[in-house]
């Protein structure tokens, strides 16, 4: 999947150094519910354990071939939210130097198309910490609606005790 600026592609173990470069930033991970990476080896383990699947992609900048973020789909069985089997949850992050440049919005639009047209999900859910409103704005730009609900996501490594705002995009409204 790609746009003029980015490619979404599977993660490779050889991406560990690139992942560590940005995932070690203390301003990045906690906003998405995970702790900063402490070593390249930890980043390699994250790739092997969590990113090596058909529903998680590296965000690669076409211009430089640099990995600058991650986006993925959580199916109902692993979602942080209580959702139906024919629904999914999305999650994403992008490196700090690329904040505010529309990269996450481009990546999310590609994944929305994948979720509705390839996987045939009926709805896509998302959530974000209120102190990270930029994440909510990405979803709004892609048509997600604020459900007015907040919940706790006990599976998060960081922020499991803090509420998240819940967003939803229905296939029929897309």
mmCIF file of N, CA, C and O in Angstrom, residues 56-57 89 115 129 138-139 160:
data_model
loop_
_atom_site.group_PDB
_atom_site.id
_atom_site.type_symbol
_atom_site.label_atom_id
_atom_site.label_comp_id
_atom_site.label_asym_id
_atom_site.label_seq_id
_atom_site.Cartn_x
_atom_site.Cartn_y
_atom_site.Cartn_z
ATOM 1 N N UNK A 56 0.158 -5.467 10.599
ATOM 2 C CA UNK A 56 1.012 -4.394 11.118
ATOM 3 C C UNK A 56 2.034 -4.021 10.049
ATOM 4 O O UNK A 56 2.679 -4.903 9.478
ATOM 5 N N UNK A 57 2.173 -2.722 9.807
ATOM 6 C CA UNK A 57 3.052 -2.251 8.744
ATOM 7 C C UNK A 57 4.007 -1.167 9.227
ATOM 8 O O UNK A 57 3.642 -0.322 10.046
ATOM 9 N N UNK A 89 -9.808 -2.544 15.456
ATOM 10 C CA UNK A 89 -9.276 -1.324 16.065
ATOM 11 C C UNK A 89 -7.991 -0.962 15.335
ATOM 12 O O UNK A 89 -7.236 -1.848 14.935
ATOM 13 N N UNK A 115 -9.076 -2.208 5.392
ATOM 14 C CA UNK A 115 -10.023 -2.802 6.356
ATOM 15 C C UNK A 115 -11.412 -3.016 5.750
ATOM 16 O O UNK A 115 -12.025 -4.067 5.948
ATOM 17 N N UNK A 129 -5.360 9.016 23.975
ATOM 18 C CA UNK A 129 -5.315 9.700 25.256
ATOM 19 C C UNK A 129 -5.703 11.166 25.039
ATOM 20 O O UNK A 129 -5.235 11.796 24.079
ATOM 21 N N UNK A 138 -6.256 13.111 13.637
ATOM 22 C CA UNK A 138 -5.962 12.223 12.502
ATOM 23 C C UNK A 138 -7.204 11.401 12.172
ATOM 24 O O UNK A 138 -7.618 11.307 11.015
ATOM 25 N N UNK A 139 -7.804 10.826 13.207
ATOM 26 C CA UNK A 139 -8.996 10.009 12.981
ATOM 27 C C UNK A 139 -10.147 10.861 12.445
ATOM 28 O O UNK A 139 -10.843 10.435 11.513
ATOM 29 N N UNK A 160 -2.311 2.281 31.205
ATOM 30 C CA UNK A 160 -3.397 1.328 31.416
ATOM 31 C C UNK A 160 -4.397 1.804 32.466
ATOM 32 O O UNK A 160 -5.505 1.293 32.541
#
